Coordinates of C-alpha atoms and ligand atoms in Angstrom, one line a residue:
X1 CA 0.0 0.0 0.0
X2 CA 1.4 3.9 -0.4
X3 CA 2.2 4.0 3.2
X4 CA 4.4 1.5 3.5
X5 CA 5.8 2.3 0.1
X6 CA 6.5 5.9 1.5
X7 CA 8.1 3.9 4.6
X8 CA 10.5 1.8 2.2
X9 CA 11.2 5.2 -0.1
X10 CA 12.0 7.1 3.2
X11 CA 14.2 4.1 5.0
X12 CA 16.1 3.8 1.9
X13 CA 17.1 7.8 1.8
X14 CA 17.2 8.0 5.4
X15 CA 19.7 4.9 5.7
X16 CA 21.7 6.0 2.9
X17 CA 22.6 9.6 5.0
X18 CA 22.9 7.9 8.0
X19 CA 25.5 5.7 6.4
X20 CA 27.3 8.3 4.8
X21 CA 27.3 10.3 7.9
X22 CA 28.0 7.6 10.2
X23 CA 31.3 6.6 7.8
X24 CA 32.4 9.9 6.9
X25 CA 35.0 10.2 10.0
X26 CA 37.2 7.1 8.8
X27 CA 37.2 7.7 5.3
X28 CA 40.6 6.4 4.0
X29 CA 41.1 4.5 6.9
X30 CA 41.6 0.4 6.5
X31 CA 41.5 -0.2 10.4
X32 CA 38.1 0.3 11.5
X33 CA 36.9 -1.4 14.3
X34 CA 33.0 -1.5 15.4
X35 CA 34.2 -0.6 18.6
X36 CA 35.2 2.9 17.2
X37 CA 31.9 3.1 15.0
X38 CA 29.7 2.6 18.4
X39 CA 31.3 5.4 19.9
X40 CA 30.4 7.7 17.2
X41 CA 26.7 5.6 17.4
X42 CA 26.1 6.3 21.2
X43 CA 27.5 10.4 21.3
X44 CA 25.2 13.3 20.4
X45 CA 26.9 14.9 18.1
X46 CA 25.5 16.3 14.8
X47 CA 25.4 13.5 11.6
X48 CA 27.1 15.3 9.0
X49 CA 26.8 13.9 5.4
X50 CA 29.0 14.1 2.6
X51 CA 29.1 14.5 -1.4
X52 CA 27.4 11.1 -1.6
X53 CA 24.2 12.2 0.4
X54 CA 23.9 15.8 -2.0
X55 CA 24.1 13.8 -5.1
X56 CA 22.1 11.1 -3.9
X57 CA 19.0 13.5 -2.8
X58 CA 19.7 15.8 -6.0
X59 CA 19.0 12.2 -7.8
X60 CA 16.1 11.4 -6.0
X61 CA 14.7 15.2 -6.9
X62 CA 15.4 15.0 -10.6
X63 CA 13.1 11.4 -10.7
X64 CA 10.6 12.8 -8.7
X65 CA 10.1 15.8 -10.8
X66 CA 9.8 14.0 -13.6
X67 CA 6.2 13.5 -16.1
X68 CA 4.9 10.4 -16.0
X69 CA 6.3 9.8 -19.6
X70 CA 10.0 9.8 -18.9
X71 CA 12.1 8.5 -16.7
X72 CA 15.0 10.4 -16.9
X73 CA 16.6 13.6 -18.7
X74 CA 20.5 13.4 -18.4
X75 CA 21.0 17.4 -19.0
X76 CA 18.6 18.8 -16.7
X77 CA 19.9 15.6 -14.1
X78 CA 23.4 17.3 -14.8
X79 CA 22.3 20.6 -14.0
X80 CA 21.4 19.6 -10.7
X81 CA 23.7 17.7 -10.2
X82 CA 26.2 20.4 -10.7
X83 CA 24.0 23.3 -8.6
X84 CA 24.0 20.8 -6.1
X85 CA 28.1 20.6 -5.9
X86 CA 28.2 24.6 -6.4
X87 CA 26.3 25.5 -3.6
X88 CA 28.4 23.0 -1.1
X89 CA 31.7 22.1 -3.0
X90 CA 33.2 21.2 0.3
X91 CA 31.4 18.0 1.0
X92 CA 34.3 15.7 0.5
X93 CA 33.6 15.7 -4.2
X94 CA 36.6 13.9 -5.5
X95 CA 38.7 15.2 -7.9
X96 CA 36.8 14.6 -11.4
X97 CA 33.4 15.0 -10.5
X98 CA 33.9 19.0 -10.2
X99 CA 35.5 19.3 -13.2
X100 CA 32.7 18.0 -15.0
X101 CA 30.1 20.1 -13.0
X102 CA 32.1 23.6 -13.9
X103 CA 32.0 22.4 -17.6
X104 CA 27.6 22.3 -17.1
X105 CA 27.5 25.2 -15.0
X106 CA 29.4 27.2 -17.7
X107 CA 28.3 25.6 -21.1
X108 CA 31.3 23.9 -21.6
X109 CA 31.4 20.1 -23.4
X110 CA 31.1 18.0 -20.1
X111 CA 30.0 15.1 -22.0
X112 CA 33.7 14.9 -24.1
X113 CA 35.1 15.6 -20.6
X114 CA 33.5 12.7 -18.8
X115 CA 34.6 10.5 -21.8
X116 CA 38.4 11.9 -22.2
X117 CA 38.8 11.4 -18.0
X118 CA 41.7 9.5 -16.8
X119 CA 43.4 9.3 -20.6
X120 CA 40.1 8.1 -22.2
X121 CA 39.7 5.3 -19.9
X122 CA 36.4 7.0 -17.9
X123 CA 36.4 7.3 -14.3
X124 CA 35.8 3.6 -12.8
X125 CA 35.6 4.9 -9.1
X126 CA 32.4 4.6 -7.3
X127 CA 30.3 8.2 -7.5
X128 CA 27.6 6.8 -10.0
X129 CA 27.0 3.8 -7.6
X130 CA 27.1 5.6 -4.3
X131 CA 23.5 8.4 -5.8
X132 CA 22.1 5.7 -7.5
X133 CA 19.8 4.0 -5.0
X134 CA 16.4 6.2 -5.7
X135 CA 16.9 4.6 -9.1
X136 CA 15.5 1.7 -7.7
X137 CA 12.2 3.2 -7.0
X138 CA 10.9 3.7 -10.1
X139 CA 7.6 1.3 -11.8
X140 CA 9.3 -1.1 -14.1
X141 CA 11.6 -4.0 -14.1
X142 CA 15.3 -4.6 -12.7
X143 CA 16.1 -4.2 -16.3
X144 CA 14.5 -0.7 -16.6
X145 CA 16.7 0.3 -13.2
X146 CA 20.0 -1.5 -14.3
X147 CA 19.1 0.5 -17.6
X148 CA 18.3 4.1 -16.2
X149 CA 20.9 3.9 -13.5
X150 CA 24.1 3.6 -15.6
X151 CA 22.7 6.6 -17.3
X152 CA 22.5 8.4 -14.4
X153 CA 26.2 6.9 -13.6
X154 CA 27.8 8.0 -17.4
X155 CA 26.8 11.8 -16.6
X156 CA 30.1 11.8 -14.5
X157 CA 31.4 8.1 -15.3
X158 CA 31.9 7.3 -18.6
X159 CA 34.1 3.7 -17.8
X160 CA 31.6 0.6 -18.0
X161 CA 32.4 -0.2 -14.3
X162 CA 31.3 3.3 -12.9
X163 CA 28.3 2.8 -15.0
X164 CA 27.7 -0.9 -13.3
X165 CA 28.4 -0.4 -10.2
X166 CA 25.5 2.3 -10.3
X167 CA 22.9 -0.5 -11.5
X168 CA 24.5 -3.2 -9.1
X169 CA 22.9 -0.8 -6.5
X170 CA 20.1 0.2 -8.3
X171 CA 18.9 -3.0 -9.4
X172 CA 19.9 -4.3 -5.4
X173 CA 17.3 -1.1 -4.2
X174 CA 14.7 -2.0 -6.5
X175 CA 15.1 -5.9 -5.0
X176 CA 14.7 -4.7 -1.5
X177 CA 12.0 -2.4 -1.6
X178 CA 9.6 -4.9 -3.4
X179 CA 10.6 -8.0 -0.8
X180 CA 9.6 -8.4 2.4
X181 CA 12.4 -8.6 5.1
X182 CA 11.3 -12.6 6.2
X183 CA 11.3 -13.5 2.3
X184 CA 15.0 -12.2 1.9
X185 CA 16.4 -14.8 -0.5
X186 CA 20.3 -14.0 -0.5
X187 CA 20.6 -16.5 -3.4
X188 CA 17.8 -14.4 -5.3
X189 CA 19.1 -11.1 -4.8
X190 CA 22.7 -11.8 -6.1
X191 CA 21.4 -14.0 -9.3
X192 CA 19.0 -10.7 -10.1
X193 CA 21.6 -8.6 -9.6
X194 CA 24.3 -10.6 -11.7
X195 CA 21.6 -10.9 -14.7
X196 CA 21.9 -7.4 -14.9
X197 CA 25.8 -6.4 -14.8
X198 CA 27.4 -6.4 -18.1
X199 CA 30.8 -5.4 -16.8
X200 CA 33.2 -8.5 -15.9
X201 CA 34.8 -7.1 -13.1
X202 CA 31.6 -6.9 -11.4
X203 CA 30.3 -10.2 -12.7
X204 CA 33.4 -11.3 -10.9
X205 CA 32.8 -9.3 -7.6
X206 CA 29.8 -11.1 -7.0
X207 CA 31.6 -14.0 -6.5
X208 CA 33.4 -12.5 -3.8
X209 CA 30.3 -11.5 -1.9
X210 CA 29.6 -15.1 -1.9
X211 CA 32.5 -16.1 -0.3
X212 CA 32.1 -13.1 2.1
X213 CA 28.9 -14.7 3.6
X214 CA 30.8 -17.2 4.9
X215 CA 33.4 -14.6 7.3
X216 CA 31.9 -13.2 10.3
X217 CA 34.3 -10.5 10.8
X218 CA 34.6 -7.2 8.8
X219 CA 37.8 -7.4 7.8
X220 CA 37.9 -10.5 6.2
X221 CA 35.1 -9.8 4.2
X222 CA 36.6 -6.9 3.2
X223 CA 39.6 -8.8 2.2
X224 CA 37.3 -11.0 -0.5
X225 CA 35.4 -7.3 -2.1
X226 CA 38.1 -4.8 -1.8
X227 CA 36.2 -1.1 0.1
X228 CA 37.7 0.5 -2.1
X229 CA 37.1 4.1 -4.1
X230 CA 36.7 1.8 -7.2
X231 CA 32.6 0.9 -8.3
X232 CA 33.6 -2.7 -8.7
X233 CA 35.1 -2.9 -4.9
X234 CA 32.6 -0.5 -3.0
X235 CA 29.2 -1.5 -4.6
X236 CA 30.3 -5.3 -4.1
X237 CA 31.4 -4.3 -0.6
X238 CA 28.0 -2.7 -0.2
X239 CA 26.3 -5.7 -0.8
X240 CA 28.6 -7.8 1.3
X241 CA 27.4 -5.8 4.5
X242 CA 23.9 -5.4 4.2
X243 CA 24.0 -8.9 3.5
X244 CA 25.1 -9.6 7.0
X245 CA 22.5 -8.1 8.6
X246 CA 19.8 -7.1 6.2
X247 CA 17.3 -6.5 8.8
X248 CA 19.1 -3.9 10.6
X249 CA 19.8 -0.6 9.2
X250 CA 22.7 0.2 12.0
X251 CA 24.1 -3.1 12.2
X252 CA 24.5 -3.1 8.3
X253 CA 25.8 0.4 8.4
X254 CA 28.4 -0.6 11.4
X255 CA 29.7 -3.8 9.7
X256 CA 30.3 -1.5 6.3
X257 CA 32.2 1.3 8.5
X258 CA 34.2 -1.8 10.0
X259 CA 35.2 -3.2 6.8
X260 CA 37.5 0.1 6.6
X261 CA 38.7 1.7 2.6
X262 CA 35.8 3.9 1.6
X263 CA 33.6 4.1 4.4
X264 CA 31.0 7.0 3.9
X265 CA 30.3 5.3 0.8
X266 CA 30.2 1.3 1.5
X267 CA 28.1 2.4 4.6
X268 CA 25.7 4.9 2.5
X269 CA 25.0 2.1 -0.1
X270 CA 24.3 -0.9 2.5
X271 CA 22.4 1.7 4.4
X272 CA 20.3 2.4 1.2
X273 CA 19.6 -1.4 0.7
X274 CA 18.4 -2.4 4.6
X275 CA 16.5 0.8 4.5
X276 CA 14.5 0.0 1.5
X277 CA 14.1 -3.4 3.1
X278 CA 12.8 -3.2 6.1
X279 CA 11.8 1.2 5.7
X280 CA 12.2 4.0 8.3
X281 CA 10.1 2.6 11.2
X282 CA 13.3 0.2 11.9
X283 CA 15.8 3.4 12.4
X284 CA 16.3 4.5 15.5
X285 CA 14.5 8.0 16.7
X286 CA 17.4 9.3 18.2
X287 CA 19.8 8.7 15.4
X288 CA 17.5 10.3 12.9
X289 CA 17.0 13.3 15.2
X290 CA 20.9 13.9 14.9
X291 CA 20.9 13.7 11.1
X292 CA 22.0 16.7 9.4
X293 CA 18.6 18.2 6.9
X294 CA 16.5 14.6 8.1
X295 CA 13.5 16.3 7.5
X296 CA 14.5 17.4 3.9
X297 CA 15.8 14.3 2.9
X298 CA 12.3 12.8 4.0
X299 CA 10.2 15.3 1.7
X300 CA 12.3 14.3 -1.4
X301 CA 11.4 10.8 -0.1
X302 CA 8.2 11.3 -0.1
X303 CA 7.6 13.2 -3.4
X304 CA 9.8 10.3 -5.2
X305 CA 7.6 7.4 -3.5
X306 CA 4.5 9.9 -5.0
X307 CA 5.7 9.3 -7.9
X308 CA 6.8 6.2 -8.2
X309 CA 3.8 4.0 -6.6
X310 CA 2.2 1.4 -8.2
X311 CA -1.1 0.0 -6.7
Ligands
LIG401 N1 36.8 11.7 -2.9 C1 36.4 11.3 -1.8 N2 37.2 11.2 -0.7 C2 38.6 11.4 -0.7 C3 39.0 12.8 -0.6 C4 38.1 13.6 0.3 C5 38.0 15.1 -0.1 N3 38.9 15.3 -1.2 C6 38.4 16.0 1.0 O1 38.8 17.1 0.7 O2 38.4 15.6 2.2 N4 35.1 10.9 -1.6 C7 34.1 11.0 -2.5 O3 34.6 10.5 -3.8 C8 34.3 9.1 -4.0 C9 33.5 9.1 -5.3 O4 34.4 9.5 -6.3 P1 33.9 9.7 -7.8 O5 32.7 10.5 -7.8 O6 33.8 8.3 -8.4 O7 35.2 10.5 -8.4 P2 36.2 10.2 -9.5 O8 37.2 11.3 -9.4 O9 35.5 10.0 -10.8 O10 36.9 8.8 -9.2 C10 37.5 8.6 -7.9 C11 38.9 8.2 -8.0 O11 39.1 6.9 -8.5 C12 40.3 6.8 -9.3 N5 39.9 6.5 -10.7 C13 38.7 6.7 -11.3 N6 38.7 6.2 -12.5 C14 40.0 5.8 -12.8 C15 40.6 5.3 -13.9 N7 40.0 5.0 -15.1 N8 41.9 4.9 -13.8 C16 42.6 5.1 -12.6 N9 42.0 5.7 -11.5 C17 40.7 6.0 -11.6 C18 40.9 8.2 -9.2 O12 41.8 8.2 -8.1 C19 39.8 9.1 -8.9 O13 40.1 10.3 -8.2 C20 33.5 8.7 -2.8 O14 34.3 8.0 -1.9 C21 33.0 10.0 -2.2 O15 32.7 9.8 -0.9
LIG402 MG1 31.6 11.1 0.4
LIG403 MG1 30.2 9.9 -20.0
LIG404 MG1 33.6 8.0 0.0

């Protein structure tokens, strides 16, 4: 029903900013231990977000202002994309993404530009995967999401892995916000997901995850994904972690922080996917009320569930 489609919409935003916010302190760092994550858990301090949140809610926006009749308009996503970076270009942006973002904001050829990064190759790293959860909202199939979220990814990433990495989460979102948290099939999720990569270092991630569910600790999952800034380690990695406790937005969030390597975004994305899963009711109160703009991110959620619910 729309509530509990709202719910799902909301826990999948929500998460995702708690995740970033949660990870953004040990970005860069590969010793992480949840010890040092439930300190930052249990103060009071302000929850902070980062580039990944901005881009992420600036994604959800664009889809939820869309007509009925389209799904997607890669200029006008662009622009906002890049208005969101100019307004705050101190939330943690790598080094590419702002070069494309001045190219939109002053006319210039960003599309060339995404293409000619890193000597033609395309930026591989992880910014398409890390905003592309609210793909996973919209009415269609995985195919449509896989499909509309490595367009969403090429704006910025024009290397097949940056693009895949976005639909490995996309198509993962759209996965968790139609199933209900007792009917999680692990083995489901991943063969979904893998029918809809077309980049063979992701195809070959996957089989990492697999071997992940069997390590309890962190670390030595981390050691089968990579937590890397690269898509085909961090979205993997993403995975991994919500896939360790899928039911538990924090837990999820904690074990991706743990795993160490890119942090803020590992812990966004398996935030995103145990949000959509199990939906806001399962965060906790007093997390939320320390989350920087909560109440923002929540009215984008709801405008893109709106939008996006089929009876
Ligand atoms: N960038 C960061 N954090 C590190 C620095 C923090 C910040 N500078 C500060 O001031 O504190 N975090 C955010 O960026 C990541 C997402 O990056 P995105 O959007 O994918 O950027 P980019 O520049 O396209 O790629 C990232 C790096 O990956 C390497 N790379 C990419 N493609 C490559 C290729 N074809 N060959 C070789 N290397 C490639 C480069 O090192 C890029 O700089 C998230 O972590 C987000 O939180
Ligand atoms: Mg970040
Ligand atoms: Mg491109
Ligand atoms: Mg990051």
């Amino acid at each position: 029903d729309p509530d509990s489609w709202r719910a799902r919409v909301r826990g999948c935003l929500l998460a995702g900013a708690l995740g970033d916010s949660l990870g953004r302190p040990f970005e860069g760092e590969w010793a992480v231990t949840e010890h040092a994550v439930a300190e930052v858990l249990s103060g009071a301090g302000a929850l902070t977000w980062t580039d990944d949140t901005s881009l992420m809610v600036a994604l959800a926006e664009h889809l939820a202002g869309l007509p009925e009749t389209t799904d997607l308009d890669d200029e006008a996503l662009a622009r906002s994309f890049a208005r969101a970076w100019h307004a705050e270009p101190h939330r943690g942006y790598g080094a590419n993404p702002p070069r494309i973002f001045a190219a939109v904001l002053t006319g210039g050829d960003w599309r060339d530009l995404a293409r000619d990064s890193f000597g033609g190759a395309g930026s591989l790293g992880n910014g398409g995967a890390m905003r592309a959860a609210p793909v996973g909202a919209l009415p269609g199939g995985p195919e449509h999401a896989a499909d509309v979220a490595r367009q969403t990814a090429a704006i910025t990433h024009a290397h097949p892995d940056g693009q895949d990495g976005a639909a490995l989460i996309a198509v993962a979102t759209w996965f968790c916000l139609r199933t209900r948290p007792d009917d999680l099939d692990p083995a489901e999720l991943l063969s979904t997901v893998a029918g809809h990569l077309r980049s063979p270092s992701l195809i070959t991630a996957l089989d990492a995850v697999v071997a992940g569910l069997a390590e309890d600790e962190p670390a030595d999952v981390a050691r089968r994904t990579g937590t890397g800034i690269a898509a085909a380690e961090a979205a993997p990695a993403a995975l991994s972690a919500f896939l360790h406790h899928p039911a538990d937005p924090v837990a999820a969030i904690t074990f991706a922080v743990a795993m160490g390597g890119d942090t803020d975004t590992v812990a966004t994305m398996s935030g995103c996917l145990s949000g959509a899963l199990v939906g806001e009711q399962r965060l906790p109160d007093g997390l939320v009320a320390r989350l920087e703009a909560a109440s923002r991110i929540r009215a984008v959620a709801d405008a893109l569930a709106e939008r996006t619910y089929r009876p």
